[in-house]
Short mmCIF file of C-alpha atoms and ligand atoms in Angstrom, two decimals:
data_model
loop_
_atom_site.label_atom_id
_atom_site.label_comp_id
_atom_site.label_asym_id
_atom_site.label_seq_id
_atom_site.Cartn_x
_atom_site.Cartn_y
_atom_site.Cartn_z
CA MET A 1034 41.33 2.31 -15.58
CA THR A 1035 40.04 -1.19 -16.22
CA ASP A 1036 39.10 -1.87 -20.37
CA ARG A 1037 35.28 -2.52 -20.49
CA HIS A 1038 35.03 -3.07 -24.54
CA GLU A 1039 34.84 -6.94 -23.51
CA MET A 1040 31.87 -6.36 -21.12
CA TRP A 1041 30.40 -3.89 -23.64
CA LYS A 1042 30.97 -6.41 -26.41
CA GLU A 1043 28.68 -9.14 -24.70
CA LEU A 1044 26.35 -6.46 -23.90
CA GLY A 1045 25.40 -6.41 -27.80
CA MET A 1046 26.16 -2.46 -27.56
CA ASP A 1047 27.19 -0.17 -30.49
CA LEU A 1048 30.75 0.33 -29.36
CA GLU A 1049 31.68 2.60 -31.72
CA ALA A 1050 28.84 4.88 -31.06
CA HIS A 1051 29.30 4.23 -27.35
CA ASP A 1052 33.21 5.19 -27.16
CA THR A 1053 32.00 8.79 -28.82
CA LEU A 1054 30.07 9.43 -25.50
CA CYS A 1055 32.82 8.09 -23.13
CA ALA A 1056 35.23 10.25 -25.16
CA VAL A 1057 33.28 13.38 -24.32
CA LEU A 1058 32.03 12.95 -20.70
CA PRO A 1059 35.35 13.38 -18.29
CA THR A 1060 35.83 16.98 -20.26
CA ALA A 1061 32.46 17.73 -18.87
CA PHE A 1062 32.47 16.34 -16.02
CA GLY A 1063 36.21 17.74 -15.03
CA ASP A 1064 34.79 21.15 -16.90
CA ILE A 1065 31.72 21.71 -14.53
CA PHE A 1066 32.78 19.24 -11.18
CA LEU A 1067 36.55 19.09 -10.80
CA SER A 1068 37.00 22.91 -11.39
CA GLN A 1069 35.31 23.71 -7.94
CA GLU A 1070 36.98 24.66 -5.18
CA ASN A 1071 37.66 23.50 -1.61
CA ARG A 1072 35.23 20.40 -2.51
CA PRO A 1073 34.12 18.16 0.34
CA GLU A 1074 36.51 15.17 0.46
CA GLY A 1075 33.48 12.79 0.73
CA MET A 1076 33.40 13.60 -3.04
CA ALA A 1077 35.79 11.73 -3.79
CA PHE A 1078 33.66 8.17 -4.01
CA TYR A 1079 31.00 10.05 -6.35
CA ASP A 1080 34.09 11.43 -8.51
CA MET A 1081 35.57 7.63 -9.46
CA VAL A 1082 32.11 6.49 -9.59
CA VAL A 1083 31.38 9.05 -12.76
CA SER A 1084 35.50 8.42 -13.82
CA ASP A 1085 34.15 4.68 -14.97
CA ILE A 1086 30.28 5.56 -14.93
CA HIS A 1087 29.45 2.89 -17.56
CA GLY A 1088 32.28 -0.04 -15.71
CA ILE A 1089 31.74 0.05 -11.87
CA ARG A 1090 28.33 -0.58 -11.66
CA PRO A 1091 27.14 -2.18 -14.31
CA ALA A 1092 29.73 -4.55 -13.81
CA GLU A 1093 28.62 -5.58 -10.43
CA LEU A 1094 25.15 -5.47 -12.03
CA ILE A 1095 26.62 -8.35 -14.44
CA GLU A 1096 28.14 -10.12 -11.40
CA GLU A 1097 24.89 -10.07 -9.51
CA GLN A 1098 22.81 -11.31 -12.34
CA LYS A 1099 24.93 -14.34 -12.50
CA ARG A 1100 24.39 -15.06 -9.21
CA GLY A 1101 20.50 -15.09 -10.12
CA ARG A 1102 19.78 -11.68 -9.05
CA LYS A 1103 17.29 -10.14 -11.57
CA ILE A 1104 17.82 -5.94 -12.44
CA PHE A 1105 14.84 -3.92 -12.77
CA GLY A 1106 15.18 -0.48 -14.55
CA THR A 1107 12.82 2.17 -13.28
CA PHE A 1108 11.69 5.31 -14.77
CA CYS A 1109 9.95 7.39 -12.05
CA LEU A 1110 9.93 7.92 -8.35
CA TYR A 1111 6.66 6.76 -8.08
CA VAL A 1112 7.91 3.20 -8.53
CA PRO A 1113 8.45 1.46 -4.95
CA ASP A 1114 12.08 0.15 -4.73
CA GLU A 1115 10.89 -1.93 -1.17
CA ILE A 1116 8.94 -4.72 -3.31
CA ILE A 1117 11.76 -5.07 -5.53
CA VAL A 1118 14.74 -5.12 -2.75
CA ALA A 1119 12.22 -7.70 -0.75
CA ALA A 1120 12.66 -10.02 -3.57
CA ASP A 1121 16.31 -9.94 -3.81
CA GLY A 1122 16.02 -7.45 -6.96
CA ILE A 1123 18.13 -4.71 -7.58
CA VAL A 1124 16.86 -1.52 -8.72
CA THR A 1125 18.37 0.58 -11.43
CA GLY A 1126 17.20 4.32 -12.40
CA LEU A 1127 17.23 4.48 -16.33
CA CYS A 1128 15.75 8.06 -16.92
CA GLY A 1129 18.25 9.62 -19.89
CA GLY A 1130 19.87 12.86 -19.21
CA SER A 1131 21.85 13.47 -22.56
CA GLN A 1132 21.09 14.95 -25.37
CA PHE A 1133 23.55 11.99 -27.54
CA TRP A 1134 20.58 9.65 -26.52
CA VAL A 1135 18.32 12.22 -28.39
CA PRO A 1136 18.67 11.69 -31.52
CA ASP A 1137 17.85 7.61 -31.60
CA GLY A 1138 14.61 8.59 -29.67
CA GLU A 1139 13.82 10.90 -32.40
CA LYS A 1140 14.37 8.12 -34.91
CA VAL A 1141 10.47 5.84 -33.47
CA LEU A 1142 9.17 9.40 -31.22
CA PRO A 1143 8.18 12.94 -32.63
CA LYS A 1144 10.57 15.84 -31.88
CA ASN A 1145 8.15 17.55 -29.69
CA VAL A 1146 8.59 14.52 -27.03
CA CYS A 1147 10.34 15.72 -23.79
CA PRO A 1148 14.39 15.08 -24.26
CA LEU A 1149 13.82 13.11 -21.41
CA ILE A 1150 11.82 10.26 -22.72
CA LYS A 1151 13.66 10.75 -26.18
CA ALA A 1152 16.87 10.15 -24.52
CA SER A 1153 15.52 7.04 -22.41
CA VAL A 1154 14.14 5.38 -25.51
CA GLY A 1155 17.28 6.61 -28.01
CA ALA A 1156 19.58 4.71 -24.89
CA ARG A 1157 17.97 1.42 -25.30
CA LEU A 1158 17.57 1.49 -29.29
CA GLY A 1159 20.90 3.02 -29.67
CA ARG A 1160 22.18 0.50 -27.48
CA THR A 1161 24.90 2.88 -26.34
CA CYS A 1162 23.97 2.57 -22.59
CA PRO A 1163 24.93 -0.47 -20.32
CA PHE A 1164 22.15 0.10 -17.72
CA PHE A 1165 19.61 -0.22 -20.24
CA ARG A 1166 21.31 -3.36 -21.51
CA ILE A 1167 21.79 -4.77 -18.58
CA ALA A 1168 18.33 -4.31 -16.48
CA ASP A 1169 16.17 -7.95 -17.28
CA MET A 1170 13.18 -6.08 -16.93
CA TYR A 1171 12.02 -2.30 -17.53
CA VAL A 1172 9.31 -0.99 -15.21
CA GLY A 1173 6.81 1.72 -16.46
CA GLU A 1174 4.49 3.86 -15.28
CA THR A 1175 1.23 5.46 -16.51
CA THR A 1176 2.51 9.20 -15.55
CA CYS A 1177 2.28 11.57 -18.79
CA ASP A 1178 1.86 10.98 -22.34
CA GLY A 1179 5.24 10.43 -23.96
CA LYS A 1180 6.06 7.82 -21.45
CA LYS A 1181 2.86 6.44 -21.68
CA LYS A 1182 3.51 6.14 -25.68
CA ALA A 1183 7.25 5.13 -24.87
CA TRP A 1184 6.73 2.21 -23.09
CA GLU A 1185 4.82 0.39 -26.44
CA ILE A 1186 7.82 1.37 -28.02
CA LEU A 1187 10.25 0.09 -25.61
CA GLY A 1188 8.30 -3.03 -24.41
CA GLU A 1189 8.82 -4.57 -27.86
CA ASP A 1190 12.35 -4.56 -27.31
CA VAL A 1191 12.76 -5.73 -22.98
CA PRO A 1192 10.37 -7.50 -20.97
CA LEU A 1193 8.16 -4.39 -19.68
CA HIS A 1194 5.61 -4.05 -16.57
CA ILE A 1195 3.49 -0.61 -16.30
CA MET A 1196 2.17 0.40 -13.07
CA ASP A 1197 -1.19 2.11 -13.77
CA MET A 1198 -1.02 5.46 -11.49
CA PRO A 1199 -3.71 7.51 -10.49
CA GLN A 1200 -4.22 11.03 -11.58
CA MET A 1201 -5.88 12.10 -8.60
CA LYS A 1202 -5.27 11.45 -4.46
CA ARG A 1203 -8.71 10.54 -3.14
CA VAL A 1204 -9.63 7.63 -1.51
CA LYS A 1205 -10.87 5.45 -4.07
CA ASP A 1206 -7.64 6.36 -6.44
CA ILE A 1207 -5.31 5.56 -3.09
CA GLU A 1208 -7.07 2.30 -2.78
CA LYS A 1209 -6.84 1.45 -6.23
CA TRP A 1210 -2.87 2.31 -6.25
CA ILE A 1211 -2.49 -0.37 -3.38
CA GLY A 1212 -4.34 -2.60 -6.01
CA GLU A 1213 -1.48 -2.01 -8.21
CA ILE A 1214 1.71 -2.32 -5.90
CA LYS A 1215 -0.08 -5.75 -4.79
CA GLU A 1216 -0.18 -6.73 -9.06
CA PHE A 1217 3.11 -5.31 -9.00
CA LYS A 1218 4.45 -7.25 -5.89
CA GLN A 1219 3.22 -10.54 -7.80
CA VAL A 1220 4.96 -9.69 -11.37
CA VAL A 1221 8.30 -9.24 -9.27
CA GLU A 1222 7.39 -12.62 -7.57
CA THR A 1223 7.40 -14.07 -10.46
CA PHE A 1224 10.18 -13.04 -12.53
CA THR A 1225 12.42 -13.16 -9.62
CA GLY A 1226 11.21 -16.29 -7.88
CA HIS A 1227 11.25 -15.14 -4.82
CA GLU A 1228 8.20 -14.82 -2.31
CA VAL A 1229 7.84 -11.34 -0.80
CA THR A 1230 7.16 -11.65 2.47
CA ALA A 1231 6.01 -9.66 5.34
CA GLU A 1232 10.04 -10.21 6.71
CA ASN A 1233 11.82 -9.15 3.88
CA LEU A 1234 9.41 -6.44 2.93
CA HIS A 1235 10.34 -4.69 6.21
CA ALA A 1236 13.99 -5.22 5.79
CA ALA A 1237 13.31 -3.43 2.08
CA ILE A 1238 11.02 -0.47 3.84
CA VAL A 1239 14.13 -0.35 7.15
CA LEU A 1240 17.27 -0.21 4.60
CA LEU A 1241 15.64 2.29 1.63
CA ASN A 1242 14.87 4.33 4.76
CA LYS A 1243 18.30 4.51 5.88
CA ARG A 1244 19.31 5.50 2.66
CA ARG A 1245 16.38 8.38 2.43
CA LYS A 1246 17.65 9.80 6.23
CA ALA A 1247 21.07 9.35 5.06
CA MET A 1248 20.94 11.69 2.02
CA ALA A 1249 18.04 14.33 4.14
CA ARG A 1250 20.96 14.68 6.30
CA VAL A 1251 22.86 15.73 3.23
CA TYR A 1252 20.53 17.74 2.22
CA ALA A 1253 19.88 19.26 5.31
CA CYS A 1254 23.42 20.64 5.89
CA ARG A 1255 22.62 23.52 3.12
CA LYS A 1256 20.63 25.07 5.29
CA ALA A 1257 23.59 26.50 6.81
CA ASP A 1258 25.49 29.86 6.01
CA PRO A 1259 27.99 29.57 4.48
CA ILE A 1260 26.81 26.73 2.74
CA PRO A 1261 28.91 23.41 3.61
CA ILE A 1262 28.60 21.60 0.12
CA SER A 1263 27.54 23.08 -3.75
CA GLY A 1264 24.18 21.96 -5.23
CA LYS A 1265 26.35 20.78 -8.02
CA ASP A 1266 27.61 17.97 -6.13
CA VAL A 1267 24.26 17.44 -4.15
CA LEU A 1268 23.20 16.87 -7.35
CA LEU A 1269 25.65 14.44 -8.50
CA MET A 1270 24.93 12.35 -5.20
CA THR A 1271 21.62 11.82 -6.08
CA GLN A 1272 21.72 11.20 -9.56
CA ILE A 1273 24.26 8.55 -8.25
CA ALA A 1274 21.83 7.08 -6.05
CA PHE A 1275 19.41 6.10 -8.32
CA PHE A 1276 21.90 3.17 -9.66
CA ASP A 1277 24.06 2.93 -6.77
CA ASP A 1278 23.48 -0.06 -3.69
CA PRO A 1279 21.17 1.40 -1.52
CA GLN A 1280 23.24 0.11 1.43
CA ARG A 1281 26.50 1.41 0.11
CA CYS A 1282 24.35 4.55 -1.25
CA ALA A 1283 23.54 5.62 2.48
CA ASP A 1284 27.13 4.96 4.47
CA GLN A 1285 28.40 6.97 1.67
CA ALA A 1286 25.79 9.95 2.27
CA ASN A 1287 26.44 9.44 5.98
CA ALA A 1288 29.90 10.05 5.79
CA LEU A 1289 29.76 13.04 3.67
CA ALA A 1290 26.86 14.60 6.04
CA GLU A 1291 29.62 14.17 9.11
CA GLU A 1292 32.36 16.05 7.01
CA LEU A 1293 29.42 18.78 6.02
CA GLU A 1294 28.50 18.94 9.65
CA ARG A 1295 32.12 19.35 10.78
CA ARG A 1296 32.32 22.31 8.19
CA ILE A 1297 29.38 23.79 9.52
CA ASP A 1298 30.69 23.62 12.99
CA ALA A 1299 33.82 25.31 11.65
CA GLY A 1300 32.14 27.75 9.77
CA ILE A 1301 33.69 26.29 6.37
CA GLY A 1302 31.64 27.04 2.80
CA VAL A 1303 32.17 26.65 -0.58
CA PHE A 1304 30.89 29.76 -1.39
CA PRO A 1305 31.08 33.04 0.22
CA LYS A 1306 28.47 33.99 3.50
CA GLY A 1307 25.42 35.73 2.07
CA THR A 1308 26.07 34.10 -1.16
CA LYS A 1309 22.24 34.37 -2.99
CA ARG A 1310 20.19 31.10 -2.43
CA ILE A 1311 18.54 29.40 -5.16
CA LEU A 1312 15.91 26.62 -4.60
CA LEU A 1313 15.47 24.99 -8.17
CA THR A 1314 11.82 23.25 -9.09
CA GLY A 1315 10.18 21.55 -12.17
CA THR A 1316 11.52 18.92 -13.78
CA PRO A 1317 14.09 16.22 -12.94
CA MET A 1318 17.50 16.40 -13.81
CA ALA A 1319 18.93 12.72 -14.69
CA ILE A 1320 22.79 11.90 -14.80
CA PRO A 1321 24.11 13.89 -16.58
CA ASN A 1322 22.26 16.98 -16.91
CA TRP A 1323 24.14 19.24 -15.02
CA LYS A 1324 23.21 22.30 -17.42
CA MET A 1325 21.17 24.47 -14.72
CA HIS A 1326 22.80 24.01 -11.83
CA HIS A 1327 26.31 24.99 -13.26
CA ILE A 1328 24.74 27.98 -14.89
CA ILE A 1329 23.81 29.11 -11.74
CA GLU A 1330 26.90 28.59 -9.77
CA THR A 1331 29.03 30.23 -11.87
CA SER A 1332 26.91 33.18 -12.18
CA GLY A 1333 27.24 34.06 -8.60
CA ALA A 1334 24.62 32.21 -6.48
CA ALA A 1335 24.44 28.72 -4.61
CA VAL A 1336 21.63 26.09 -5.10
CA VAL A 1337 20.57 25.28 -1.73
CA CYS A 1338 17.43 22.89 -2.79
CA GLU A 1339 15.96 21.31 -5.58
CA GLU A 1340 11.68 20.21 -5.13
CA CYS A 1341 11.74 18.08 -7.96
CA CYS A 1342 12.03 14.25 -8.31
CA THR A 1343 16.21 14.23 -8.42
CA GLY A 1344 15.75 16.32 -5.29
CA THR A 1345 13.46 16.58 -2.00
CA ARG A 1346 11.37 13.90 -3.41
CA TYR A 1347 13.52 11.27 -3.42
CA VAL A 1348 14.50 11.84 -0.13
CA GLU A 1349 11.82 12.99 2.53
CA HIS A 1350 8.73 10.85 4.12
CA LEU A 1351 9.78 7.83 5.18
CA VAL A 1352 7.83 4.49 5.17
CA ASP A 1353 5.96 3.48 8.16
CA GLU A 1354 8.05 0.90 9.49
CA ARG A 1355 5.51 -0.33 12.22
CA PRO A 1356 3.19 -2.30 10.42
CA MET A 1357 4.69 -6.11 10.65
CA MET A 1358 1.98 -7.76 8.28
CA MET A 1359 1.69 -7.31 4.68
CA GLU A 1360 -1.71 -5.58 4.32
CA GLY A 1361 -0.39 -2.86 6.52
CA GLN A 1362 3.12 -2.80 4.99
CA LEU A 1363 1.21 -2.27 1.29
CA GLN A 1364 -1.22 0.64 2.93
CA ALA A 1365 2.11 2.48 4.49
CA LEU A 1366 4.03 1.80 0.93
CA ALA A 1367 1.26 3.52 -0.90
CA ASP A 1368 0.74 6.16 1.45
CA ARG A 1369 3.93 7.33 1.37
CA TYR A 1370 4.55 7.44 -2.34
CA MET A 1371 0.91 9.46 -2.28
CA LYS A 1372 3.28 12.18 -0.57
CA ASN A 1373 4.98 12.49 -3.73
CA ASN A 1374 3.65 15.90 -5.36
CA CYS A 1375 4.45 15.26 -9.21
CA ALA A 1376 2.92 17.70 -11.95
CA CYS A 1377 0.72 14.47 -13.01
CA PHE A 1378 -1.77 14.64 -10.53
CA THR A 1379 -4.47 16.99 -10.63
CA PRO A 1380 -5.36 19.21 -8.63
CA ASN A 1381 -1.44 19.22 -7.27
CA LYS A 1382 -1.87 21.45 -4.61
CA GLY A 1383 0.78 19.61 -2.44
CA ARG A 1384 3.73 20.77 -5.13
CA ILE A 1385 3.17 24.42 -4.39
CA ASP A 1386 2.92 24.01 -0.26
CA ASP A 1387 6.25 22.22 -0.55
CA ILE A 1388 7.71 24.78 -2.74
CA ILE A 1389 7.24 27.58 -0.65
CA ARG A 1390 7.89 25.23 2.50
CA LEU A 1391 11.40 24.30 1.09
CA ALA A 1392 11.97 27.79 0.21
CA GLU A 1393 11.29 29.09 3.78
CA ALA A 1394 13.59 26.30 5.13
CA TYR A 1395 16.42 26.51 2.98
CA HIS A 1396 16.17 30.32 3.51
CA ALA A 1397 16.31 30.76 -0.24
CA ASP A 1398 16.47 34.14 -2.23
CA GLY A 1399 14.70 33.18 -4.96
CA VAL A 1400 12.92 30.25 -7.09
CA ILE A 1401 14.12 29.32 -10.62
CA ASP A 1402 11.15 27.25 -11.93
CA VAL A 1403 12.54 25.08 -14.88
CA ASN A 1404 11.05 22.90 -17.28
CA LEU A 1405 12.08 20.89 -19.53
CA LYS A 1406 11.05 21.69 -23.59
CA PHE A 1407 8.09 19.88 -24.25
CA CYS A 1408 6.68 18.58 -20.49
CA THR A 1409 2.97 20.29 -20.66
CA LEU A 1410 2.60 19.14 -17.32
CA TYR A 1411 5.09 21.43 -15.48
CA ASP A 1412 5.17 24.14 -18.14
CA THR A 1413 1.25 24.50 -17.44
CA GLU A 1414 1.93 24.41 -13.14
CA LYS A 1415 4.29 26.93 -13.69
CA ARG A 1416 1.59 29.53 -13.67
CA ASP A 1417 0.37 28.38 -10.40
CA VAL A 1418 3.96 27.77 -9.10
CA LYS A 1419 4.39 31.43 -10.41
CA ARG A 1420 1.43 32.72 -8.47
CA ALA A 1421 1.96 31.05 -5.23
CA LEU A 1422 5.03 32.02 -4.78
CA LYS A 1423 4.47 35.65 -5.85
CA ALA A 1424 1.83 35.81 -3.34
CA ALA A 1425 4.48 34.74 -0.58
CA GLY A 1426 6.87 36.87 -1.50
CA ILE A 1427 9.46 35.00 -2.98
CA PRO A 1428 10.96 36.20 -6.19
CA VAL A 1429 10.50 33.64 -8.53
CA LEU A 1430 11.91 32.79 -12.58
CA SER A 1431 10.54 30.72 -15.41
CA LEU A 1432 12.50 28.82 -17.46
CA GLU A 1433 12.41 26.66 -20.07
CA THR A 1434 15.48 24.33 -21.56
CA ASP A 1435 16.31 21.56 -23.55
CA TYR A 1436 19.24 18.93 -23.20
CA ASP A 1437 21.30 20.80 -25.86
CA ASP A 1438 23.64 23.45 -24.80
CA THR A 1439 22.69 25.81 -27.71
CA ASP A 1440 20.10 28.00 -25.06
CA ALA A 1441 23.26 28.15 -22.34
CA GLU A 1442 24.30 31.63 -23.25
CA GLN A 1443 20.83 32.80 -23.16
CA LEU A 1444 19.79 30.71 -19.93
CA ARG A 1445 22.88 32.23 -18.19
CA THR A 1446 22.02 36.30 -19.16
CA ARG A 1447 18.34 35.57 -17.45
CA VAL A 1448 20.22 33.96 -14.56
CA GLU A 1449 22.68 36.71 -13.92
CA ALA A 1450 19.83 39.39 -14.37
CA PHE A 1451 17.42 37.61 -11.76
CA ILE A 1452 20.23 36.94 -9.21
CA GLU A 1453 21.09 40.89 -9.13
CA MET A 1454 18.01 41.59 -8.18
CA LEU A 1455 17.69 39.95 -5.46
S1 BJ8 B 343 7.15 11.60 -10.30
S2 BJ8 B 343 8.21 14.37 -12.60
S3 BJ8 B 343 10.12 10.87 -12.31
S4 BJ8 B 343 6.93 10.91 -13.95
S5 BJ8 B 343 9.82 15.97 -18.17
S6 BJ8 B 343 9.22 12.14 -18.90
S7 BJ8 B 343 6.88 13.90 -16.43
S8 BJ8 B 343 6.92 15.05 -20.05
S9 BJ8 B 343 9.94 12.49 -15.55
FE1 BJ8 B 343 8.78 12.26 -13.61
FE2 BJ8 B 343 7.69 10.13 -12.07
FE3 BJ8 B 343 6.55 12.77 -11.72
FE4 BJ8 B 343 8.95 12.44 -11.04
FE5 BJ8 B 343 7.33 13.42 -18.61
FE6 BJ8 B 343 7.62 15.70 -17.75
FE7 BJ8 B 343 9.11 14.31 -19.91
FE8 BJ8 B 343 9.05 13.77 -16.65
#
């Protein structure tokens, strides 16, 4: 594998600390992913990306920067990638998913902030992630309190624009959201030096819809029994999509979907027919957070769907491609992004409806609602999720977890008992 130390040094990274991270990842990945049997051949691409996760894509991004393109680091599904892509910018997701980055985050944040935020701040300030070093501008949003305060800290270190998210979905809130997208467009135009026109915005909408459709095709294959791909592998595909080139992402996902469709025709699965099927819902699972999937899929069940931001929310709902004028396009973007049902909204009944709809569509035997520690939004919503699923006759297990592995055995015991009763 190419030695990337020179590149990381030029990015101002802490090489010694970063080497520690690089030393543990291959073993973790091998144990969790490569130990699976009968994986689709299409996963070879994603395995290759992970094998040089801080090398291949960062090197590409640096090349693009040399050509004058700007890289935008984002942390939330509400930030409309289309605007950035239309201005010839590149989007890279920056949510931290490893415990490795948490201690550096805790140097500036209270301990009782969710690990996703602590890891994201820690990855930047600890200088141990190339993506956090490469991004020319970060885009924050006013979703949860922890993130809002984290932007103030990160903003001292890197150019940062904050999108003011509505907290409700009334007509006036959506109008305000369109105003925010307009302002974001201006910020991106100034930063990149490229005007967003109706033409390039249309092309960006089509491209990102293509990515959604290709990934949704992979997701749809999970409705089959036997299941042609593990939940872990679909999670990995989704996590990688956040920083990959959108066209390549769509091509790889389509190729994978074709293979899965052939598997379905031939009755080939990665778990025996009749394996218990779990829908996961809750907080997002940023790479390399594979904990819950691994526990579930080594406890006798399969994850067939994720109602979360590293799941269906990323692949469902296309932006209307018909408007060809700027006003209509911005409205279409606002409409599509407001179909995401994050717990930062009130009320958020749409999420409950989504969970029930998806549990039925993916023939789930049960739902596991997983909350990252200190995320009060999803933690509070657990009550409504439980109540609605009980009323719908769908078994549900609510869990809370952190990024470290100290609770893994306890979680396994609870998951095994849940699967047993399905
Ligand atoms: S649209 S889920 S990506 S906000 S887990 S940081 S909410 S305390 S990540 Fe999210 Fe956008 Fe919503 Fe999705 Fe805060 Fe909760 Fe932490 Fe969270």
